[in-house]
Tab-separated table of C-alpha atoms in Angstrom:
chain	number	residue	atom	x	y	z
V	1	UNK	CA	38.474	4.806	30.146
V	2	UNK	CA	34.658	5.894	30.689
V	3	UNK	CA	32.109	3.445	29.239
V	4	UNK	CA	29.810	6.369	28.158
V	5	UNK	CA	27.107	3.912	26.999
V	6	UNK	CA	27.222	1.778	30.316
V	7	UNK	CA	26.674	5.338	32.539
V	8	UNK	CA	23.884	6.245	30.734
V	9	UNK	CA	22.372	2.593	30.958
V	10	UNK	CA	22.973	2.894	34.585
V	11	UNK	CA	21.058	5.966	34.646
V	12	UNK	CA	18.106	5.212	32.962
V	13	UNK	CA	17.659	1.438	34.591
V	14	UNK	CA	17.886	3.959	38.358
V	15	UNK	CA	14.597	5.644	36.712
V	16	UNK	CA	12.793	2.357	35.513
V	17	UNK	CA	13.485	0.257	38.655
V	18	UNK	CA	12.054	3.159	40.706
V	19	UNK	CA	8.946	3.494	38.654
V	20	UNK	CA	10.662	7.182	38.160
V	21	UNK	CA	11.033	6.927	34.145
V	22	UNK	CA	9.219	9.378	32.207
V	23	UNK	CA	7.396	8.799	28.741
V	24	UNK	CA	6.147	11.695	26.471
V	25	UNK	CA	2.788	10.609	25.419
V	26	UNK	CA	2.178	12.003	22.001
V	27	UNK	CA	-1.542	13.858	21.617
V	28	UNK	CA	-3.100	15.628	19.293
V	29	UNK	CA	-5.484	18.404	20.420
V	30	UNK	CA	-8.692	18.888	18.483
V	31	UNK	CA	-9.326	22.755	17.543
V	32	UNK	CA	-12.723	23.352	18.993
V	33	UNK	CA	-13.248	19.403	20.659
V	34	UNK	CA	-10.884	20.371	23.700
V	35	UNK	CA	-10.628	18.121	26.171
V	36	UNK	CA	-10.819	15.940	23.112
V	37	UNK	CA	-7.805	14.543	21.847
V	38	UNK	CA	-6.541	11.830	20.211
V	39	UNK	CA	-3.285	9.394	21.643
V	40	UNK	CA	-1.223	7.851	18.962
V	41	UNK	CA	0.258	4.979	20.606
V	42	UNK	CA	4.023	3.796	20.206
V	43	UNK	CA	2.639	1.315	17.374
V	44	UNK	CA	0.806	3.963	15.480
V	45	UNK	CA	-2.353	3.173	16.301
V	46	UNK	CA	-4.681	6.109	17.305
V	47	UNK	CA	-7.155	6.296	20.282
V	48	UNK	CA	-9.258	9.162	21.879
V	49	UNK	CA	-8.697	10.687	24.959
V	50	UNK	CA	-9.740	13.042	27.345
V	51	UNK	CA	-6.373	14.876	28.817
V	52	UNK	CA	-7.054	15.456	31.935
V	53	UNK	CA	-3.813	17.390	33.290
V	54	UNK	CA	-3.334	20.015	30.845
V	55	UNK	CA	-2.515	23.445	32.362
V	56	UNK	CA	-5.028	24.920	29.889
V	57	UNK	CA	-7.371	25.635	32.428
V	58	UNK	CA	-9.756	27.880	30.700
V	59	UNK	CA	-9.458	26.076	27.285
V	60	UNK	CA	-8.589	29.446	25.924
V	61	UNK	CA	-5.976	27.920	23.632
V	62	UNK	CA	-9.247	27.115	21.221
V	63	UNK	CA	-11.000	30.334	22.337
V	64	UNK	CA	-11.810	32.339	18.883
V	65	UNK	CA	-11.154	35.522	20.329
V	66	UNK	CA	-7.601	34.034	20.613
V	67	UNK	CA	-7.247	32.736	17.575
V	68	UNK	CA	-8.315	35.391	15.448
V	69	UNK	CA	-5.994	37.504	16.766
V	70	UNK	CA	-3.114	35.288	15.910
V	71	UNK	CA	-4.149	34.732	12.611
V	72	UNK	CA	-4.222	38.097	11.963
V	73	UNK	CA	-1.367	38.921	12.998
V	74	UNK	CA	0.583	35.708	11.388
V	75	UNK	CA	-0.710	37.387	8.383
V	76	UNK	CA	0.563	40.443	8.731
V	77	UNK	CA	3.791	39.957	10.205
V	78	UNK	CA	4.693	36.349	9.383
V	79	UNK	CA	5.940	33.421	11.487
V	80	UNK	CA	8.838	34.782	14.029
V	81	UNK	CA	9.734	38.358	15.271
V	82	UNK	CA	13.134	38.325	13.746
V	83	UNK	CA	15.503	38.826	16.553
V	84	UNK	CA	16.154	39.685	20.227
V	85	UNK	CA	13.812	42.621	21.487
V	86	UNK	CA	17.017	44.803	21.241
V	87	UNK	CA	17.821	44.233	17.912
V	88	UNK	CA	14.371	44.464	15.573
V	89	UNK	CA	12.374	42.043	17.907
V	90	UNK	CA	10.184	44.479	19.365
V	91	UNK	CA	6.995	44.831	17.671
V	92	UNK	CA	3.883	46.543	18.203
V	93	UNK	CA	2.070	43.575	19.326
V	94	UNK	CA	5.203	43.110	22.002
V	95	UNK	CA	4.150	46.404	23.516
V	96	UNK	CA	0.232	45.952	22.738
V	97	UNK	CA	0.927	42.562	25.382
V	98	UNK	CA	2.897	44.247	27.852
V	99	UNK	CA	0.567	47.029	27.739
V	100	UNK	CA	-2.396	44.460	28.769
V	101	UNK	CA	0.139	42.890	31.360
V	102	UNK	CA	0.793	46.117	32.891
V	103	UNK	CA	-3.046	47.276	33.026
V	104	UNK	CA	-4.094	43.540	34.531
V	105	UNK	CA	-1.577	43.461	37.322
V	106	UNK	CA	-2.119	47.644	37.886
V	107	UNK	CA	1.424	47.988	37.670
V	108	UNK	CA	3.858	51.048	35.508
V	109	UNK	CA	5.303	48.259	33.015
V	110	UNK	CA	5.286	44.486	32.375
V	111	UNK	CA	7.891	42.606	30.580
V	112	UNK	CA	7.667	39.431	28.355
V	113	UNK	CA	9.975	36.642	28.332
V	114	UNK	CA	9.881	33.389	26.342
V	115	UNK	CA	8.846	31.679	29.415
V	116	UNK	CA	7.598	31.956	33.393
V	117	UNK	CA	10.329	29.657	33.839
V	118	UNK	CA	12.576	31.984	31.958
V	119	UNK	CA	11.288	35.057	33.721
V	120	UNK	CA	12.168	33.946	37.011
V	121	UNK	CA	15.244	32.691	36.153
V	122	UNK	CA	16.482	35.910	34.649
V	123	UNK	CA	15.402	38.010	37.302
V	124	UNK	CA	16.002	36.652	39.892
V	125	UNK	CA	19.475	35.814	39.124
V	126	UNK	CA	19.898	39.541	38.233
V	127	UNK	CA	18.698	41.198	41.084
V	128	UNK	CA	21.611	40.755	42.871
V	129	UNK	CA	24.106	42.649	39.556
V	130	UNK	CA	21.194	45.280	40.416
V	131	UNK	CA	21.086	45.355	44.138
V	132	UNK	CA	24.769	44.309	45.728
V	133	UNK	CA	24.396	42.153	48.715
V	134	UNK	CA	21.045	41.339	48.204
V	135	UNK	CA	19.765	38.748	50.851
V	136	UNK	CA	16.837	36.345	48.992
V	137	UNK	CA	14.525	34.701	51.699
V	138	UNK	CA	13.110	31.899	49.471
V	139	UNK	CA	10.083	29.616	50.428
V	140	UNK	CA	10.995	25.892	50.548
V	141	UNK	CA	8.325	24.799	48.030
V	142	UNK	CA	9.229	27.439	45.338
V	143	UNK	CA	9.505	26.199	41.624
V	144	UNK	CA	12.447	25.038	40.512
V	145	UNK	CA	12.889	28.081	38.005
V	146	UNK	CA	12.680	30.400	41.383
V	147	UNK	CA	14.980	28.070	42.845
V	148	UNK	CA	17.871	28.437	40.005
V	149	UNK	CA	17.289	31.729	39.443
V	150	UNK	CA	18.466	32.598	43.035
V	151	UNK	CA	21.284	29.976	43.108
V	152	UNK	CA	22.903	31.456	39.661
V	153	UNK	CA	22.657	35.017	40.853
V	154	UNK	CA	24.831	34.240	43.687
V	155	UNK	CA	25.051	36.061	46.768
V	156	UNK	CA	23.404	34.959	50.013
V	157	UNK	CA	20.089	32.857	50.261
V	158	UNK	CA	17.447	31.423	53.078
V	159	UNK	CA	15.320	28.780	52.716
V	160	UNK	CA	12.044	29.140	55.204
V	161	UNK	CA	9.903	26.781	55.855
V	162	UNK	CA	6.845	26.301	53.408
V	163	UNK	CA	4.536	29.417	54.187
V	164	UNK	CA	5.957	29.134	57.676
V	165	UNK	CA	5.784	32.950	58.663
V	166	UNK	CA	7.236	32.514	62.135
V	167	UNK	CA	10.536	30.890	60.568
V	168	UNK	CA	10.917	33.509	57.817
V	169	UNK	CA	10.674	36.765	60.521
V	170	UNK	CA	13.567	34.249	62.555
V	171	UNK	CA	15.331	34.419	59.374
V	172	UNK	CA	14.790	38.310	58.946
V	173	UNK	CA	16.024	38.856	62.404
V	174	UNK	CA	19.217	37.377	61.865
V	175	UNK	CA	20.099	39.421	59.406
V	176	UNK	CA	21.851	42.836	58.854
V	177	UNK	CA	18.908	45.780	58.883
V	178	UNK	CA	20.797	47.610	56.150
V	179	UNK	CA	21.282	44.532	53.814
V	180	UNK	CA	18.750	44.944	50.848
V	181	UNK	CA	16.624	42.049	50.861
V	182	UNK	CA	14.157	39.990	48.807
V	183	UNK	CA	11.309	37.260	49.963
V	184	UNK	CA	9.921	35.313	46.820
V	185	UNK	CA	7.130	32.997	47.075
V	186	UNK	CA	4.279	31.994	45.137
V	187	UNK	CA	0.334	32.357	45.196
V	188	UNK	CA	-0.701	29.063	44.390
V	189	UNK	CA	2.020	26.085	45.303
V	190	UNK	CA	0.623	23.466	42.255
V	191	UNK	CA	1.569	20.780	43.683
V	192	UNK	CA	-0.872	20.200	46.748
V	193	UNK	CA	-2.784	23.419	45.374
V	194	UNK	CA	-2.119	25.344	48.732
V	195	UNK	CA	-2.434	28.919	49.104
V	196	UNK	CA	0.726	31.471	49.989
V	197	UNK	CA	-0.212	34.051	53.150
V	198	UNK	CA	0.805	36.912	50.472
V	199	UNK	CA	-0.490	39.293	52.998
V	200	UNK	CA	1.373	37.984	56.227
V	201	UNK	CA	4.848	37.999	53.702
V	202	UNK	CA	4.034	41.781	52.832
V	203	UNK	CA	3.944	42.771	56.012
V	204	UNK	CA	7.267	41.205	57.230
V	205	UNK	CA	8.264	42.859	53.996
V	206	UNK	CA	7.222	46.180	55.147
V	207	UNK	CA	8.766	45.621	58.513
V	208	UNK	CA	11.992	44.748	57.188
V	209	UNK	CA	12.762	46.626	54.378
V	210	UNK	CA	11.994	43.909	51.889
V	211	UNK	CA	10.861	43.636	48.260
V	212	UNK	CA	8.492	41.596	47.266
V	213	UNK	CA	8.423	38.575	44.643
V	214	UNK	CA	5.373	36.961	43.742
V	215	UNK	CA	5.033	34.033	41.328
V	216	UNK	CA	1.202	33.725	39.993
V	217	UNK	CA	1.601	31.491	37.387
V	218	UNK	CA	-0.809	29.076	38.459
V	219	UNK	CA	-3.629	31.892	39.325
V	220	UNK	CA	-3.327	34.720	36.574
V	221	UNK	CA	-6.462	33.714	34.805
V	222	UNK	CA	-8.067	32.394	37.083
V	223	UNK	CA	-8.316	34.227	40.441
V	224	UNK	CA	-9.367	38.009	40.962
V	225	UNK	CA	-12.114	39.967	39.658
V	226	UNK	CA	-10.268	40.735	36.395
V	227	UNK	CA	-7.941	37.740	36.751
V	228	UNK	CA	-4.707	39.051	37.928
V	229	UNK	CA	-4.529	36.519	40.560
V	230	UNK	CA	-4.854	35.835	43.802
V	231	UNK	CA	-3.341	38.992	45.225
V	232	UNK	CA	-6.144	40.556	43.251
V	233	UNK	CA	-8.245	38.646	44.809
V	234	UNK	CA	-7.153	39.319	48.229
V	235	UNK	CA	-7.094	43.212	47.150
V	236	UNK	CA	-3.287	43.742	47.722
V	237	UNK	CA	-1.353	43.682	44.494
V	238	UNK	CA	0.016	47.057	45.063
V	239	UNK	CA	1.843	45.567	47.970
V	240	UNK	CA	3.672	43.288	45.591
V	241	UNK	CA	7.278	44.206	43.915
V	242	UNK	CA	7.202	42.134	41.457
V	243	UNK	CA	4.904	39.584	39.958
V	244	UNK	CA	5.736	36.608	37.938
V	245	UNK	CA	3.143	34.995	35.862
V	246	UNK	CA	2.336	32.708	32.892
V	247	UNK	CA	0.800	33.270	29.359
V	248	UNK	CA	0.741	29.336	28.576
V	249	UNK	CA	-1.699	28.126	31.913
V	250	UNK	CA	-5.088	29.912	32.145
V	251	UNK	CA	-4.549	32.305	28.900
V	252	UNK	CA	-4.038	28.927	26.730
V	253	UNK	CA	-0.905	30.568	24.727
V	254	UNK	CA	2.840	30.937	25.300
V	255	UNK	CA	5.496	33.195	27.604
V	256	UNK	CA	5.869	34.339	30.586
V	257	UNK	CA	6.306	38.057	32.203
V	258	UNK	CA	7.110	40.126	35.123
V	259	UNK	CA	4.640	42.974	36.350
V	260	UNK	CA	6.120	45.893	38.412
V	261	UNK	CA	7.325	49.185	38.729
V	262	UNK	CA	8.785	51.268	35.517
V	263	UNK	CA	12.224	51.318	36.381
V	264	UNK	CA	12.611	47.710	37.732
V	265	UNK	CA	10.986	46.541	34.423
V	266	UNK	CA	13.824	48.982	32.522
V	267	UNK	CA	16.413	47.687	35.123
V	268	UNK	CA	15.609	44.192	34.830
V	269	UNK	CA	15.641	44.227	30.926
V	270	UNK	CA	18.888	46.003	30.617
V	271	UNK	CA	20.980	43.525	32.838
V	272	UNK	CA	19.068	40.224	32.163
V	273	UNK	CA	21.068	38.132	30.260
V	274	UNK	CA	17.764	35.990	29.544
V	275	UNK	CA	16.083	38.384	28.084
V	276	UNK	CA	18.666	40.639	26.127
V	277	UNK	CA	19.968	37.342	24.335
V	278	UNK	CA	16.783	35.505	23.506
V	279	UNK	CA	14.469	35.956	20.379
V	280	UNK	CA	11.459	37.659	21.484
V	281	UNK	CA	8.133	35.806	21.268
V	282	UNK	CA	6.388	35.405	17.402
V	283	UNK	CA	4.103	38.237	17.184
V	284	UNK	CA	1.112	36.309	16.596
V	285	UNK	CA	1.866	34.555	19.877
V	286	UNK	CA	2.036	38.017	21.351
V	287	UNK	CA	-1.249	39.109	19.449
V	288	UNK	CA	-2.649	35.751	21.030
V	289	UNK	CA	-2.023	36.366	24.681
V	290	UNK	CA	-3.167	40.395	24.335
V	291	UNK	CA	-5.884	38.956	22.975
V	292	UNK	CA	-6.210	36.415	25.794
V	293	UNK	CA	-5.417	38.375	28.252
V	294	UNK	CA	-7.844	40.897	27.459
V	295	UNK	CA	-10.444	39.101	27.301
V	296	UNK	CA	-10.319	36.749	30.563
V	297	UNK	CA	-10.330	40.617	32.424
V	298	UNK	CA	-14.026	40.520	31.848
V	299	UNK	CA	-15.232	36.912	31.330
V	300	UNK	CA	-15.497	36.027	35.009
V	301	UNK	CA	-18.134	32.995	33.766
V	302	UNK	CA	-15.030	31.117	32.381
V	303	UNK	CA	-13.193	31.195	36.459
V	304	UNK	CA	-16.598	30.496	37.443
V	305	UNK	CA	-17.388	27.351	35.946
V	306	UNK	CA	-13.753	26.124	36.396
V	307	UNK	CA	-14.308	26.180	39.696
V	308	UNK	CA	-17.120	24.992	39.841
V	309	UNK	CA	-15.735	22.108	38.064
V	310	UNK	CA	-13.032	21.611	40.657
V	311	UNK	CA	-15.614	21.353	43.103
V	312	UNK	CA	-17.734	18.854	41.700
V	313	UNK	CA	-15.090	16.325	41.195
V	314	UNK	CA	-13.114	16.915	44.554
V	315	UNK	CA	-16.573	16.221	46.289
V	316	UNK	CA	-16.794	12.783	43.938
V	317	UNK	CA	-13.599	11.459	44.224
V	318	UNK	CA	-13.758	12.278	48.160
V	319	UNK	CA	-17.464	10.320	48.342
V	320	UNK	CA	-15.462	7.262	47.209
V	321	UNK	CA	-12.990	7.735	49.754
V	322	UNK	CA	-9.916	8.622	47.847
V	323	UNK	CA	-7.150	10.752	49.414
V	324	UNK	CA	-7.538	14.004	48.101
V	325	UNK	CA	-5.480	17.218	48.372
V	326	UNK	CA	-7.762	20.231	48.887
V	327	UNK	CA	-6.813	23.618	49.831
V	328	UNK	CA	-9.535	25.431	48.004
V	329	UNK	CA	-7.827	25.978	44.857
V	330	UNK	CA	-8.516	24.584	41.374
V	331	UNK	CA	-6.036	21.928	41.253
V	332	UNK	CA	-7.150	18.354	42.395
V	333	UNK	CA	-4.375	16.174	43.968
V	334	UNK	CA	-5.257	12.838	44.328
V	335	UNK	CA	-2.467	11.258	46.445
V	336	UNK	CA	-1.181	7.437	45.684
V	337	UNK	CA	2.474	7.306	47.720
V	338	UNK	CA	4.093	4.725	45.365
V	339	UNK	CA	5.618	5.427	41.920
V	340	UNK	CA	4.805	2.177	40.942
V	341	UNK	CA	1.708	2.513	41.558
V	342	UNK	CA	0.662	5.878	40.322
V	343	UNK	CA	2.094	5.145	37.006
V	344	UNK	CA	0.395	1.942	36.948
V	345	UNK	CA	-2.780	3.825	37.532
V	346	UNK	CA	-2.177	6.456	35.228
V	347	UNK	CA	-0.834	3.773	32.208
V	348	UNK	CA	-4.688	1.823	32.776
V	349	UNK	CA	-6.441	5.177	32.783
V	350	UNK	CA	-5.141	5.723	29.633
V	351	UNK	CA	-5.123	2.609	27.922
V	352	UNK	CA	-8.835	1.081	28.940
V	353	UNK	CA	-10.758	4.512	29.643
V	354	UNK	CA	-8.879	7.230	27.503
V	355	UNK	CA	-8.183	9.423	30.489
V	356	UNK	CA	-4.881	11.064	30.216
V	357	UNK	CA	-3.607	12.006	33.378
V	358	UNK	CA	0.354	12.067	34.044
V	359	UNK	CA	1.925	10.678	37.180
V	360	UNK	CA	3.480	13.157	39.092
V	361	UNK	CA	6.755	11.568	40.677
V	362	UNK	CA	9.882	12.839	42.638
V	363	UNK	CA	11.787	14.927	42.212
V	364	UNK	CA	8.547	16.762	40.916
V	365	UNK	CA	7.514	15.646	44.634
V	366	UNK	CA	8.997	14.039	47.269
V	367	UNK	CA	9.143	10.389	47.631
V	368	UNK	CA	6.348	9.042	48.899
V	369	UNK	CA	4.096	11.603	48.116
V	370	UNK	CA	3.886	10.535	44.372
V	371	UNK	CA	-0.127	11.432	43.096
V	372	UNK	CA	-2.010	12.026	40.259
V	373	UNK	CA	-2.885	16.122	39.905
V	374	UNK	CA	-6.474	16.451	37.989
V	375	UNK	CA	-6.860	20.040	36.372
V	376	UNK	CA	-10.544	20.187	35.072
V	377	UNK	CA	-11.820	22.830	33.160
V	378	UNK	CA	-15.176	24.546	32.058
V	379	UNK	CA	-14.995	22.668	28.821
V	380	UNK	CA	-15.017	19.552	31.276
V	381	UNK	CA	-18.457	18.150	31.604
V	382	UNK	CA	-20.634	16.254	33.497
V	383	UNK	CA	-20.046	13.026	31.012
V	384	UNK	CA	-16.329	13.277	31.216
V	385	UNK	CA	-16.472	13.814	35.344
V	386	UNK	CA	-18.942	10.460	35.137
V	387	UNK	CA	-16.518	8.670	33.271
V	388	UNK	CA	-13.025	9.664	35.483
V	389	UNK	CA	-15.113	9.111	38.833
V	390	UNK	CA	-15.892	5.401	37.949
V	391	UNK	CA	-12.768	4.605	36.107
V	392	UNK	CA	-10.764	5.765	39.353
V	393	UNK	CA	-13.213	4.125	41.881
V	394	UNK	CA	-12.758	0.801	39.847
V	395	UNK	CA	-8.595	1.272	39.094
V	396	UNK	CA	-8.460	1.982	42.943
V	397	UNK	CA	-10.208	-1.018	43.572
V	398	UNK	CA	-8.088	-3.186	41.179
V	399	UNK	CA	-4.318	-1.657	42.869
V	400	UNK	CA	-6.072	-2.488	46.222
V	401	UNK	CA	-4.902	1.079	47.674
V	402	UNK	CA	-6.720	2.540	51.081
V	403	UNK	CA	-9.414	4.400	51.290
V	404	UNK	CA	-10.377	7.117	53.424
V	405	UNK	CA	-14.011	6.713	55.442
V	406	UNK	CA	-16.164	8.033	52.714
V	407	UNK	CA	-17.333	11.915	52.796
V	408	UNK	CA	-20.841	11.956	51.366
């Protein structure tokens, strides 16, 4: 007879002994003091912190603008929508949102989900119901949610090497010319903070008969003149399908959403298990991210300063010699290539500096490539980069881990 107990002992020792074993560490953001925070520890005691790998990346989840708009809204419509979008969930601050989604992204219609994750999961597991036969050419590094989405839908897959465009047209070539076909990739992969060639992928696109998927969750916000992204940024969202993006990143709220044409949006909603049998967002979430979403289209200062931000403390860290990941983008990857270690470093950042930064392990990446991912902000400042630059110098020190020849 199964020892239930003894598997899932067996389990969780796997995690420990591997330095693999997560912990939630409980914070409590301070309206208005963000990064600010304060850490209750396991024994109740309370310490401040500044986090240091929230996804926040504007700090527009204390921006007034933001929060007036939900309060308002709470007010007037109360705490949850009520229901699934088909059945007395929809709401005028449901369209208000995808309205704004819609206009950012320059696309006929936008639809929200509870989640990115959710998003891509739903439609990309019901393109194929929509499209029989569809082929999905899928980037090796693509989020998980990308990842299961395709697998559930079923139907034929390809994995191409990451952003390798040579292997992908390989892929292409093998396959039928009339099959109806789908590459998804991403513009921002978080996890070393490279860039996608969007461009390259829409022409093979082109060439091929393809559609186009495009996750931006880690760039709407932040990239482009109004913040769609980066294939705003590059000037060719309008050779994008459909686009994937976040509301609970850069626009500090909640939910997720697909951009794109009028009738893949009705398509898309009509088939989508994920989205026909979920409870729509609470309109003062929506109200929040309209709000949000609207106003990161014109406050360019806020990308700005974040990445100027980023800048400042790759160009730190680096002058110590630390290992950093840079690709240009706003995230900093600081790599360490031992669990044990980068939890060890992450447990005495907490504990003696107050810097909350979470270890980033496999299966999140692969083994050996386990780091610590920085995300500063605008509402970072000089003080707090002071005080992460010499805690890491000195932790690094104290783990006795290399160092690279220092970059002045």
């Amino acid at each position: 007879m199964m020892n239930y107990d003894s598997a899932l002992d067996a389990s969780l020792h796997r995690l420990h002994d591997e330095g693999r074993y997560r912990t939630f560490i409980d914070i409590a953001r301070q309206q208005g003091q963000f990064p600010q925070a304060v850490w209750t520890r396991p024994d109740g005691s309370q310490k401040p912190i500044t986090v240091w790998c929230g996804n926040d990346y504007l700090g527009m989840g204390q921006n007034p603008v933001v929060l007036a708009a939900m309060h308002q809204a709470l007010d007037a419509a109360g705490a949850g929508s009520g229901g699934t979008r088909n059945i007395s969930g929809t709401t005028v601050w449901h369209k208000e949102l995808e309205a704004e989604l819609a206009d950012l992204h320059a696309k006929e219609a936008a639809l929200v989900f509870t989640s990115a994750y959710v998003a891509n999961d739903a439609t990309l597991s019901t393109l194929r119901a929509i499209f029989p036969g569809l082929i999905i050419y899928s980037d090796a590094l693509n989020h998980n949610s990308m990842i299961e989405g395709i697998r559930r839908g079923g139907g034929e897959k390809r994995i191409f090497r990451h952003n390798d465009i040579a292997h992908l047209r390989e892929l292409l070539e093998k396959d039928d010319p009339a099959a109806p076909k789908l590459i998804a990739f991403e513009s921002i992969y978080s996890m070393d903070g490279d860039f996608g060639p969007i461009g390259a992928f829409c022409d093979l696109a082109q060439e091929f008969g393809a559609l186009t998927y495009l996750d931006e969750v880690h760039a709407v916000g932040m990239y482009g003149s109004r913040g769609a992204g980066v294939a705003e940024r590059d000037g060719i969202m309008h050779r994008v399908d459909i686009i994937n993006g976040t509301l609970a990143k850069a626009y500090g709220v909640f939910g997720g959403y697909i951009a794109t044409s009028a009738k893949m949006a009705d398509a898309v909603r009509s088939y989508a298990p994920g989205f026909i049998f979920t409870t729509s967002l609470p309109p003062a979430v929506a109200a929040g991210a309209a709000a949000s979403v609207r106003h990161l289209k014109t406050a360019q200062h806020l990308r700005d300063g974040q990445q100027m931000q980023a800048r400042i403390l790759k160009l730190r860290l680096k002058s110590l010699g630390l290992p950093i990941i840079d690709h240009g983008s706003h995230i900093v990857p600081v790599h360490v290539g031992d669990p044990i270690h980068c939890k060890r470093i992450s447990d005495l950042l907490l504990e003696n500096h107050g810097i909350y930064v979470q270890p980033i392990n496999y299966p999140t990446v692969p083994r050996g490539t386990e780091r610590l991912r920085f995300t500063p902000s605008p509402v970072h400042g000089s003080r707090e980069i002071d005080h992460l630059v010499q805690a890491m110098d000195a932790l690094w020190s104290h783990c006795a881990l290399n160092r690279a020849e220092a970059v002045a």
